[in-house]
Structure formats: structure tokens, C-alpha cells
Coordinates of C-alpha atoms in Angstrom, one line a residue:
X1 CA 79.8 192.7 88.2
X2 CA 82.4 193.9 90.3
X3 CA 86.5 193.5 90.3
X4 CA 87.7 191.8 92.7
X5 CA 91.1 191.9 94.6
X6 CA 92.7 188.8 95.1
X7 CA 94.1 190.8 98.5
X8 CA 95.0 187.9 100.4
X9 CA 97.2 186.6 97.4
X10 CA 98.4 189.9 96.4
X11 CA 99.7 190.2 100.1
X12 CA 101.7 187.6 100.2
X13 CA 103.1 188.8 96.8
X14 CA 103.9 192.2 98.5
X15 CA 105.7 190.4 101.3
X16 CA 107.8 188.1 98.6
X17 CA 108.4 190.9 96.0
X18 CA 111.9 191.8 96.2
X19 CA 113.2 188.6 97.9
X20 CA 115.3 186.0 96.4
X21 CA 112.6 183.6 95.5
X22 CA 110.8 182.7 92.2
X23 CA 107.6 183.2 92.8
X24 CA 105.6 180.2 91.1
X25 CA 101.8 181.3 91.0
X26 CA 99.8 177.9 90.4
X27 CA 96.5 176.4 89.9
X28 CA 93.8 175.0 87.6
X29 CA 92.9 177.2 84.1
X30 CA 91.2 180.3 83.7
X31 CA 91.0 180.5 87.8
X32 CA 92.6 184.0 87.7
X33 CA 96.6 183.8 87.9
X34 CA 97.1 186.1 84.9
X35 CA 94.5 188.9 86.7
X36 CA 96.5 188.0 89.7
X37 CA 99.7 189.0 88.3
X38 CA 98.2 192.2 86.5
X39 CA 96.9 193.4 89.7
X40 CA 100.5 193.3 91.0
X41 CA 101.8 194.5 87.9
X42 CA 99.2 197.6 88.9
X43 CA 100.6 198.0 92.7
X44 CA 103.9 198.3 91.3
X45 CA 103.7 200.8 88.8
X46 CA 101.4 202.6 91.1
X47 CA 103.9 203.1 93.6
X48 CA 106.5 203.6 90.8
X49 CA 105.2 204.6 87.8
X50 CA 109.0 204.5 85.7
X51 CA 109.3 200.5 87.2
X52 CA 110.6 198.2 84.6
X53 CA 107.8 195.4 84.5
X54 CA 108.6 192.4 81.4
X55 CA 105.7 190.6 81.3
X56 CA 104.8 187.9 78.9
X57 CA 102.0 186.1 78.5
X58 CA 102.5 182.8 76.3
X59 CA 99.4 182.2 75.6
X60 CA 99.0 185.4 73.8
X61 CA 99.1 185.8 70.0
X62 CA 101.8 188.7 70.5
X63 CA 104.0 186.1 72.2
X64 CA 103.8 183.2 69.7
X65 CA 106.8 183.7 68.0
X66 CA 108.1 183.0 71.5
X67 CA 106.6 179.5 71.3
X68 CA 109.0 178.9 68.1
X69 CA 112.5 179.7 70.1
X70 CA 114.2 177.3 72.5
X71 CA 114.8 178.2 76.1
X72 CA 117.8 180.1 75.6
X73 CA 116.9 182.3 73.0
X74 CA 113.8 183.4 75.1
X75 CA 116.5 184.0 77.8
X76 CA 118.4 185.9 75.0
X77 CA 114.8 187.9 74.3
X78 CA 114.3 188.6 78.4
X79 CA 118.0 189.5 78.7
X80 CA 118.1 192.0 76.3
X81 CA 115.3 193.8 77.0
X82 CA 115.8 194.2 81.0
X83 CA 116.7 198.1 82.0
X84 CA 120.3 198.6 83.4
X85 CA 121.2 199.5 86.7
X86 CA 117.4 199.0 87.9
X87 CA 115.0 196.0 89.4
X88 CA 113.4 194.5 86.5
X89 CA 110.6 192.4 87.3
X90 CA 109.9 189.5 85.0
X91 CA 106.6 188.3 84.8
X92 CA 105.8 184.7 82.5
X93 CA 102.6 183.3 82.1
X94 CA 101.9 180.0 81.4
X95 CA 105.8 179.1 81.7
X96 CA 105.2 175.3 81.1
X97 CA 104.7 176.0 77.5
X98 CA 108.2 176.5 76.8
X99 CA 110.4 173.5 76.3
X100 CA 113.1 173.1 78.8
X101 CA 111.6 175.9 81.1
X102 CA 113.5 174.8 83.8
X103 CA 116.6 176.2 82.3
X104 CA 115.0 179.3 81.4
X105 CA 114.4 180.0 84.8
X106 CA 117.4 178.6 86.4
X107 CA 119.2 181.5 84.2
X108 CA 116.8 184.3 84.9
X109 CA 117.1 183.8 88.9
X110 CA 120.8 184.0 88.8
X111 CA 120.8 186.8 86.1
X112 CA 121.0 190.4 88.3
X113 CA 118.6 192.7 89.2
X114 CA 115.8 190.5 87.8
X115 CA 112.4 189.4 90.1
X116 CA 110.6 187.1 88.7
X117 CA 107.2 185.5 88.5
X118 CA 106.0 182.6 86.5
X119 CA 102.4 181.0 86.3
X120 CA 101.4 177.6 85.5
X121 CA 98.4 175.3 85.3
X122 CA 100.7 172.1 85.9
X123 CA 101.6 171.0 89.0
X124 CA 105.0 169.5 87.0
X125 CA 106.3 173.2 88.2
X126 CA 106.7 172.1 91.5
X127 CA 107.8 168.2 90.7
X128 CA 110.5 165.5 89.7
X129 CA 113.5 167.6 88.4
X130 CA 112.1 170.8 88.8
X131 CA 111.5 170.6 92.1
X132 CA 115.2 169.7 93.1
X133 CA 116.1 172.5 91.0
X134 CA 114.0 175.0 93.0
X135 CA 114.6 173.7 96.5
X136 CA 114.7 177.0 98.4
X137 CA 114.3 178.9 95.4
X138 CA 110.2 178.7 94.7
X139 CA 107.3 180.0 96.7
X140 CA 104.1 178.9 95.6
X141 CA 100.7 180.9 95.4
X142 CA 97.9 178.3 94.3
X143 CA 94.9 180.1 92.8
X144 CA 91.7 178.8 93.2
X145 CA 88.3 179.9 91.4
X146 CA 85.9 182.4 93.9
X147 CA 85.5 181.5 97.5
X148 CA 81.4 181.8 98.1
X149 CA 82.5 185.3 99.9
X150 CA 84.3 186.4 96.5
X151 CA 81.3 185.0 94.5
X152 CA 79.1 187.4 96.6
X153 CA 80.8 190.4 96.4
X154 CA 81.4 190.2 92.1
X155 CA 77.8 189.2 91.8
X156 CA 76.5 191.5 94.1
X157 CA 74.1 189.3 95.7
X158 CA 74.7 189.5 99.5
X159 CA 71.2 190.8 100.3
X160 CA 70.6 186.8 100.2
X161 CA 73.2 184.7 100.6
X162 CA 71.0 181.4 101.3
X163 CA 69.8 181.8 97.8
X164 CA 73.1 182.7 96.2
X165 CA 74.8 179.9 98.1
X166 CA 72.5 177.4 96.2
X167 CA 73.8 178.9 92.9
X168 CA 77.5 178.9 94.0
X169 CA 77.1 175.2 94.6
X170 CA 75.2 174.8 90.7
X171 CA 78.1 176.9 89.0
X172 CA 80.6 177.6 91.1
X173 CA 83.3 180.1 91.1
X174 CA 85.3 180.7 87.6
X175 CA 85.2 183.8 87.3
X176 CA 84.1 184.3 83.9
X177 CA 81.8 181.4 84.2
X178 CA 80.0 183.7 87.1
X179 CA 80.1 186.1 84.8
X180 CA 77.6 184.3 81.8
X181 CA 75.7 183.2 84.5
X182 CA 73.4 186.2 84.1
X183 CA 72.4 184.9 80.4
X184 CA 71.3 181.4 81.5
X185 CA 73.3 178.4 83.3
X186 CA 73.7 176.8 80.0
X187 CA 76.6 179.3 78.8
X188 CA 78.2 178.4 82.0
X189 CA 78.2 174.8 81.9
X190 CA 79.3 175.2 78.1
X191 CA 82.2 177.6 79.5
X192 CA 83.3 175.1 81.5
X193 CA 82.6 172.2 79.2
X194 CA 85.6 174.3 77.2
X195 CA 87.5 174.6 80.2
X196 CA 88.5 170.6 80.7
X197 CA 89.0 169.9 76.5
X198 CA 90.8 172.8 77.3
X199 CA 93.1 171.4 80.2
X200 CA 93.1 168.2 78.6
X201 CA 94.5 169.2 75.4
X202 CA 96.7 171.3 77.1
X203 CA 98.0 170.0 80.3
X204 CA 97.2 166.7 80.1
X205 CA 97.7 165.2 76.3
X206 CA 100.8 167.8 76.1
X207 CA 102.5 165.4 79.1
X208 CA 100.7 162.2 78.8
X209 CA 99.6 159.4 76.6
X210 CA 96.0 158.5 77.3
X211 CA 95.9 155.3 75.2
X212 CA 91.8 155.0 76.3
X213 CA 89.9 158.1 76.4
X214 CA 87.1 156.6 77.2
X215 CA 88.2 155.0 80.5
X216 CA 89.7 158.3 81.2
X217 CA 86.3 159.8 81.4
X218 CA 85.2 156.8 83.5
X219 CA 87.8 157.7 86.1
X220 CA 86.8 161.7 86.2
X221 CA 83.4 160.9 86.3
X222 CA 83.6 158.4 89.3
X223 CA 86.0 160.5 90.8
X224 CA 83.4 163.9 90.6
X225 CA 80.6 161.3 91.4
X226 CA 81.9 160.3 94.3
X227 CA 83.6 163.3 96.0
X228 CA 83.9 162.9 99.8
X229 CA 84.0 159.0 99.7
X230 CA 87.2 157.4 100.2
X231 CA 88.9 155.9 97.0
X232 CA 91.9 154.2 95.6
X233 CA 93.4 153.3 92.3
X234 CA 92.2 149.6 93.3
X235 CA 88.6 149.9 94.5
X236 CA 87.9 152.2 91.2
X237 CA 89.5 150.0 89.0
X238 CA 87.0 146.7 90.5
X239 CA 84.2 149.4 90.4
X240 CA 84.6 149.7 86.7
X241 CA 85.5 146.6 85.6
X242 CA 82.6 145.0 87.3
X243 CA 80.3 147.6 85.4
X244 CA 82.2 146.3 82.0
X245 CA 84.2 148.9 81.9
X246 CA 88.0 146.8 82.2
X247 CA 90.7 148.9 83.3
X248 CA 93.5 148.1 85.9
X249 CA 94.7 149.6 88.7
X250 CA 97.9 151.1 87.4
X251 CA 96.1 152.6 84.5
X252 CA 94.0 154.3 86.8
X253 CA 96.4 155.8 89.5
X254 CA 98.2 157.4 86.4
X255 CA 95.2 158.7 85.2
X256 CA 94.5 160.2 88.7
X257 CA 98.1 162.0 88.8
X258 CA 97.6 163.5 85.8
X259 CA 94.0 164.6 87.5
X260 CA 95.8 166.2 90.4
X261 CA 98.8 167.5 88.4
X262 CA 96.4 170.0 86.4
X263 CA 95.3 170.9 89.2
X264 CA 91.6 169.4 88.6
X265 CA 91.5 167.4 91.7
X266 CA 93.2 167.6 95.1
X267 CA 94.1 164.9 97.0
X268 CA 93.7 164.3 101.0
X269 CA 95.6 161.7 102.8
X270 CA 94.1 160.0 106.1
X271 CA 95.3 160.6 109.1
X272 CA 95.3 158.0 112.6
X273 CA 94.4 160.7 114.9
X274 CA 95.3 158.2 118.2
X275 CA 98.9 156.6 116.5
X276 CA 99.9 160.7 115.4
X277 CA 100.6 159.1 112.1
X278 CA 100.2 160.0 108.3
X279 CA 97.9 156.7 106.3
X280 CA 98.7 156.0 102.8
X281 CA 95.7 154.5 101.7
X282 CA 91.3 155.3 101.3
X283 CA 92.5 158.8 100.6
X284 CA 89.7 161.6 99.3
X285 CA 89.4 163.4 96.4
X286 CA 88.1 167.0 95.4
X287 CA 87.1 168.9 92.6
X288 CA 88.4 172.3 92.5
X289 CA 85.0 173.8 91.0
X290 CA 81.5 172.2 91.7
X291 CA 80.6 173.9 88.7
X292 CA 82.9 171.4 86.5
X293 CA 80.5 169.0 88.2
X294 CA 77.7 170.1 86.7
X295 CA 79.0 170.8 83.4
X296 CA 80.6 167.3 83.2
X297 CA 78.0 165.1 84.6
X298 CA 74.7 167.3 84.2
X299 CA 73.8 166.0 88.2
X300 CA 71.3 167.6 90.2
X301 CA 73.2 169.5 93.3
X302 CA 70.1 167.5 95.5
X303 CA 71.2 164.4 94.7
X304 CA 74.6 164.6 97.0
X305 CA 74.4 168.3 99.1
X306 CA 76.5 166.5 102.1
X307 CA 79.7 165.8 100.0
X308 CA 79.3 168.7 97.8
X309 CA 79.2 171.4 100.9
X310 CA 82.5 169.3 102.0
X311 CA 83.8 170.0 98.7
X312 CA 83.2 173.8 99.1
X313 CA 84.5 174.0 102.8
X314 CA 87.5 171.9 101.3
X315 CA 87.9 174.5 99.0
X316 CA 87.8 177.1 101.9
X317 CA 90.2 175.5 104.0
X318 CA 92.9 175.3 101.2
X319 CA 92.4 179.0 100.8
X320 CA 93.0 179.6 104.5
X321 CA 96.1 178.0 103.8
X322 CA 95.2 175.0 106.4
X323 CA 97.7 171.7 106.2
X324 CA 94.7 169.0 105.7
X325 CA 94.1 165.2 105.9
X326 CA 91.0 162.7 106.7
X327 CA 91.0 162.0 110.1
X328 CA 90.4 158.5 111.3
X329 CA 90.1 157.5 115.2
X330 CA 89.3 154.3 116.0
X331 CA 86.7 152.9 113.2
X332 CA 85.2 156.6 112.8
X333 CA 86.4 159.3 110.3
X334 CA 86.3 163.0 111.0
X335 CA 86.0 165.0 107.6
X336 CA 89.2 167.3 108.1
X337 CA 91.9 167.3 110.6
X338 CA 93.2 170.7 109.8
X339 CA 96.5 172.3 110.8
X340 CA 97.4 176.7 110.7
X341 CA 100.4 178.4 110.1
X342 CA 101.1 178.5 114.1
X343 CA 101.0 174.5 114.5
X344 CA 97.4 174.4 115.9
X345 CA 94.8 171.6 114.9
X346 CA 91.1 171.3 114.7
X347 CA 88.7 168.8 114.1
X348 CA 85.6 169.4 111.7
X349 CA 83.2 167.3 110.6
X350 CA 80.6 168.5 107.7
X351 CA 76.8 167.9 107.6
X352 CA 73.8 169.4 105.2
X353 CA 71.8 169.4 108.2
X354 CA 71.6 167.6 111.5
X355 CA 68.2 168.3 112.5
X356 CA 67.4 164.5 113.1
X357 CA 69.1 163.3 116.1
X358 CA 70.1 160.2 114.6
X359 CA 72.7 162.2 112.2
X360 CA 73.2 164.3 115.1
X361 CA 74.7 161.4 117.1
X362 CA 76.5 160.2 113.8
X363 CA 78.5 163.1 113.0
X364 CA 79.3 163.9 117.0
X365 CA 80.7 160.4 117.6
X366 CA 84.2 160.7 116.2
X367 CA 84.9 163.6 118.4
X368 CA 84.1 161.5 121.5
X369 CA 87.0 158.9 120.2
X370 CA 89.5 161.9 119.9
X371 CA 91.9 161.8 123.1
X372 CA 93.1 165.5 122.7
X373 CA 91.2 168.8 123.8
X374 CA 91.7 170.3 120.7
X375 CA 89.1 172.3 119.0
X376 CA 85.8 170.7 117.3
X377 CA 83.5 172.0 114.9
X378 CA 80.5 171.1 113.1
X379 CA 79.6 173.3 110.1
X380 CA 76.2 172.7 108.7
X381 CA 73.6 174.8 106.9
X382 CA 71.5 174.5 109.6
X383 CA 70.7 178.4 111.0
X384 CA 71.5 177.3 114.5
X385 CA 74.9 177.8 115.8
X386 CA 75.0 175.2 119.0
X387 CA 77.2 173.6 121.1
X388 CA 77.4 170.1 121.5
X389 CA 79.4 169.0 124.8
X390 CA 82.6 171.0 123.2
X391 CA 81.8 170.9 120.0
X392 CA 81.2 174.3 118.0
X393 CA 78.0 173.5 115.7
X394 CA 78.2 176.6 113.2
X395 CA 76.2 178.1 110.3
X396 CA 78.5 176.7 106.6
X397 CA 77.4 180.2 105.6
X398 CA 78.8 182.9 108.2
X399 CA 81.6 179.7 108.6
X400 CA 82.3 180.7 104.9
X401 CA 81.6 184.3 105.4
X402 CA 83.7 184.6 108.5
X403 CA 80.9 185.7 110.7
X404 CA 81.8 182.9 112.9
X405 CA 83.8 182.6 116.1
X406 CA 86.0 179.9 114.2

């Protein structure tokens, strides 16, 4: 197994370090924020081996006695260990273990000479309170588990992709999960079994009351079960109580934030492609590691390989660092409308295969009801890379790979 570099993340870390930011590095558990921050912690003392770099780690047993002391007296702890006269840079992971950790970091950005960097698997970091707090204070890094092209290069296996892929989309990409892969699939859907009672102990039971764990796991599983379809609170709720399973509405939009807000999920609002406007309702959902898929519901990656290779190129586009919403024109839906740093859209529409001419037609028509020239894909696994009166038809592979055009 090979290390890998997080080099587009550690980038924009090089291009934030030393500005007057907190640099919030987020996402779901055990997806690789902490080897994120100890690869910078390497850059740095590689360019200056005498740099003053704090770094704690509150989920470490040499940092429990940290988990006893109120904000301040952490502050107290930080404070008195930072180097005169010098940039200190302040590293905290796991920062939404501390009570009050707001305050804590309100006092260590406006304390001199510090930098600092916190991690968190809660998307509370960047909410409510907190986020007034940090308004033009915080820059965000979300972490997500490999891309297939980082899955590739710590296995090793790029002399055939097409048979890695189908194991990418069986366990995914948590990094250590990859890693047991090689004594069975059964230690990595245990791993990741571990993962959520993990998560739900810790991010989700620590801020919520779940009065009915049982319809909790209803909503996860029909949320995994149907990635790619469009849901609300109110058509899952009537789903499951017509399947005996009672549970209102309310109770299950709340049971969805708390989804999304440990970073288990992400959510994908529609957008009316002709009115230019943003939808609030039939939005998607997407799980932030097939694997969990697996491991959760023990399904066969056959049964749904359309939605689940939507789920990876999903994935992609949030690493690409793509604005994203559902597109709808007319009556038709395009998978993605996607948006780049520079302000320019695409359309993409996602299909295992269109070999028949039937799905063909299907998954070309919403691009005929667009009234813009801007650019159209259609990523499949099919090996042919065609074009369709405008429309880019491309391999999901070198799409994933960047051995595309687009």
C-alpha cells in the first residue's frame, strides 16, 4: 500500500497558511483529516525544521486530561505553551469535543502570532452560532474518503482499472478500510460497520436525542437504498408508515439533519434550469462512501449500478470543488447542474450503459429541453466516448481518471 498525498488539499492549505483565517478542515470519520493535518505539520517543519507546531489530537489518550478542563483552561494550556516572538501554529483535532469550543477558538484567533487549524466530523463547526461567529474568519477544507484515482494509486492496481473500479464501488474508499481489503471484504464491511456506531455515538447521540432507534435505522437505510431518487421528509415518512413502520414527517427531517450534519450524507437541491431559480423541494441524497452501503445493508452493487456510479461521480464533483444541484427543465431532470470556481456551468447526466437506444434517447432528452449552449456530458461505463448532437458521451473511468477532454 502506498501513502498518499492529499496534494490538492494540502495546496490550498499552503495558500491559506499564514493568513488570517481559521482553517476548519471537515468531513465524515476516519476519512483522513488528522493524516491531512500531519502531512502539513511535515511541509512545515521541512521547510523549517525549528517551527513551533502545537498540535493536539483529542481523541488521543495523551490528551484526555484535556477532555476534563473547560474551554478556558485549554486556552490557558495552548497559551502557555506557544514560543515567543515566533509563528506558532496550533493544530486541534477533533475540536467539537470540547465544550464551548467556540470560545476557545474565538480566543486563539485573536491571541498573536498564533495560526490555527481545527478538524471536526460535525458540520455544527460551520452552523447556528458558530457560524456567525466565524463569518470571514473560517475556510473550510471538507475531506472525503479516496477518489477511485486515489484508490488506484494506494492499492496499486492501475494495470486494470475496470476490475478495480468494481471493487471501489463494493468497498469504497476509507482509507484503512482499503487497506483490510486484502484479508477478505468481511474485515472491511466490519470496519465500517464500527465506523457509523462510531459516528453515531459520537456525533450524533453527543448532539441529539434519538427517542426511536429503530426508525432511525429506517430512515438511513431508505435513504442508502434509495440514493439518486428524489426524496423528502414527507414521502419517506408515508413510505414507512405504510410498510408499518409509523413515523412522521418532522421526526424524520431531523433525523436527516443530523445525517448530513456528520457528514454521512450530502444533500442536493433542484434546480429550474429555464426559471434560473434554486427549488426547495424532491431534493437528492448521497452517501459519502458506497462502502457504508455495503456494510449497512449487505446489497449486491448489481442490484442499482446506475445510482451507485451517480453516487461516485457525485463524490468526484464535490472534490473538484463544483457548486451542484439537480437540474430540472421542463418535466425532465438532468443528474447534475454543476458550477466551477470561474462561474461556468455544465450539464451531466449519468448512465451504467446506454447501449440500447431506448436509454440512449432517455438520458439525451433533457439536454434537448435546455435553452443555453452550455456544455453537456454523458458519463457512462460504456468504452466509447461519442458525441451525441453536442453532447460529450465519455468513459466514467478516464472521466474519473482525468483522461477525458472534460
Amino acid at each position: 500500500m502506498q501513502k498518499i498525498i492529499r496534494k490538492t488539499e494540502l495546496d490550498k492549505l499552503l495558500v491559506l497558511k499564514d493568513k488570517n483565517l481559521i482553517k476548519v478542515v471537515t468531513g465524515v470519520r476516519r476519512a483522513g483529516k488528522s493524516t491531512l493535518l500531519l502531512q502539513f505539520q511535515d511541509l512545515l517543519k521541512a521547510e523549517n525544521p525549528s517551527v513551533s507546531v502545537i498540535s493536539i489530537n483529542m481523541d488521543l489518550p495523551d490528551f484526555r486530561f484535556l477532555a476534563e478542563k473547560n474551554w478556558k483552561e485549554i486556552y490557558d494550556y495552548i497559551k502557555n505553551i506557544l514560543h515567543e516572538n515566533v509563528k506558532n501554529y496550533v493544530f486541534i483535532d477533533e475540536i467539537q469535543n470540547i465544550p464551548e469550543f467556540e470560545k476557545l477558538l474565538e480566543g486563539l484567533f485573536v491571541t498573536p502570532n498564533v495560526d490555527l487549524y481545527v478538524t471536526g466530523s460535525n458540520a455544527y463547526l460551520l452552523s447556528s452560532e458558530l457560524a456567525t461567529l466565524l463569518t470571514g474568519r473560517a475556510f473550510e477544507i471538507n475531506i472525503l474518503p479516496f477518489s477511485f484515482a486515489q484508490y488506484l494509486e494506494f492499492t496499486g492496481k492501475s494495470a486494470n482499472p475496470d476490475r478495480a473500479f468494481a471493487e471501489y464501488m463494493r468497498i469504497g474508499g476509507f482509507p484503512e478500510a482499503v487497506g483490510f481489503a486484502e484479508n477478505g471484504e468481511n474485515f472491511v464491511y466490519e470496519y465500517l460497520q464500527n465506523i457509523f456506531k462510531n459516528i453515531y455515538k459520537n456525533d450524533i447521540l453527543k448532539r441529539h436525542t434519538i427517542h426511536n432507534e429503530h426508525s432511525y435505522k429506517e430512515v438511513i437505510d431508505f435513504l442508502i437504498d434509495n440514493i439518486g431518487s428524489s426524496s423528502s421528509a414527507r414521502n419517506i415518512a408515508s413510505v414507512l408508515t405504510v410498510s408499518g413502520k409509523k413515523i412522521d414527517n418532522k421526526t424524520v427531517s431531523k433525523y436527516i439533519d443530523t445525517l448530513v450534519e456528520s457528514y454521512l450524507f450530502y444533500k442536493v437541491n433542484r434546480y429550474d434550469i429555464k426559471g434560473k431559480q434554486h427549488l426547495a423541494t424532491q431534493e437528492k441524497y448521497y452517501l459519502v462512501d458506497l462502502g457504508l452501503r455495503n456494510a449497512l445493508l449487505g446489497k449486491e452493487v448489481s442490484a442499482d449500478r446506475g445510482h451507485l456510479l451517480e453516487n461516485i461521480i457525485f463524490l468526484e464533483l464535490q472534490r473538484r470543488n463544483y457548486q451542484i444541484w439537480i437540474g430540472k427543465t421542463n418535466n425532465l431532470e438532468v443528474d447534475f447542474v454543476v458550477r466551477d470556481k470561474n462561474g461556468f456551468t455544465k450539464y451531466i447526466q449519468v448512465s451504467y450503459t446506454v447501449k440500447d437506444k431506448t436509454i440512449l434517447d432517455r438520458e439525451l432528452a433533457p439536454f434537448d429541453k435546455i435553452p443555453d449552449y452550455n456544455e453537456r456530458i454523458l458519463i457512462t461505463m460504456d468504452y466509447e466516448n461519442d458525441s451525441h448532437n453536442g453532447v460529450k458521451q465519455i468513459n466514467a473511468i478516464d472521466w474519473l481518471l482525468n483522461r477525458a477532454t472534460s
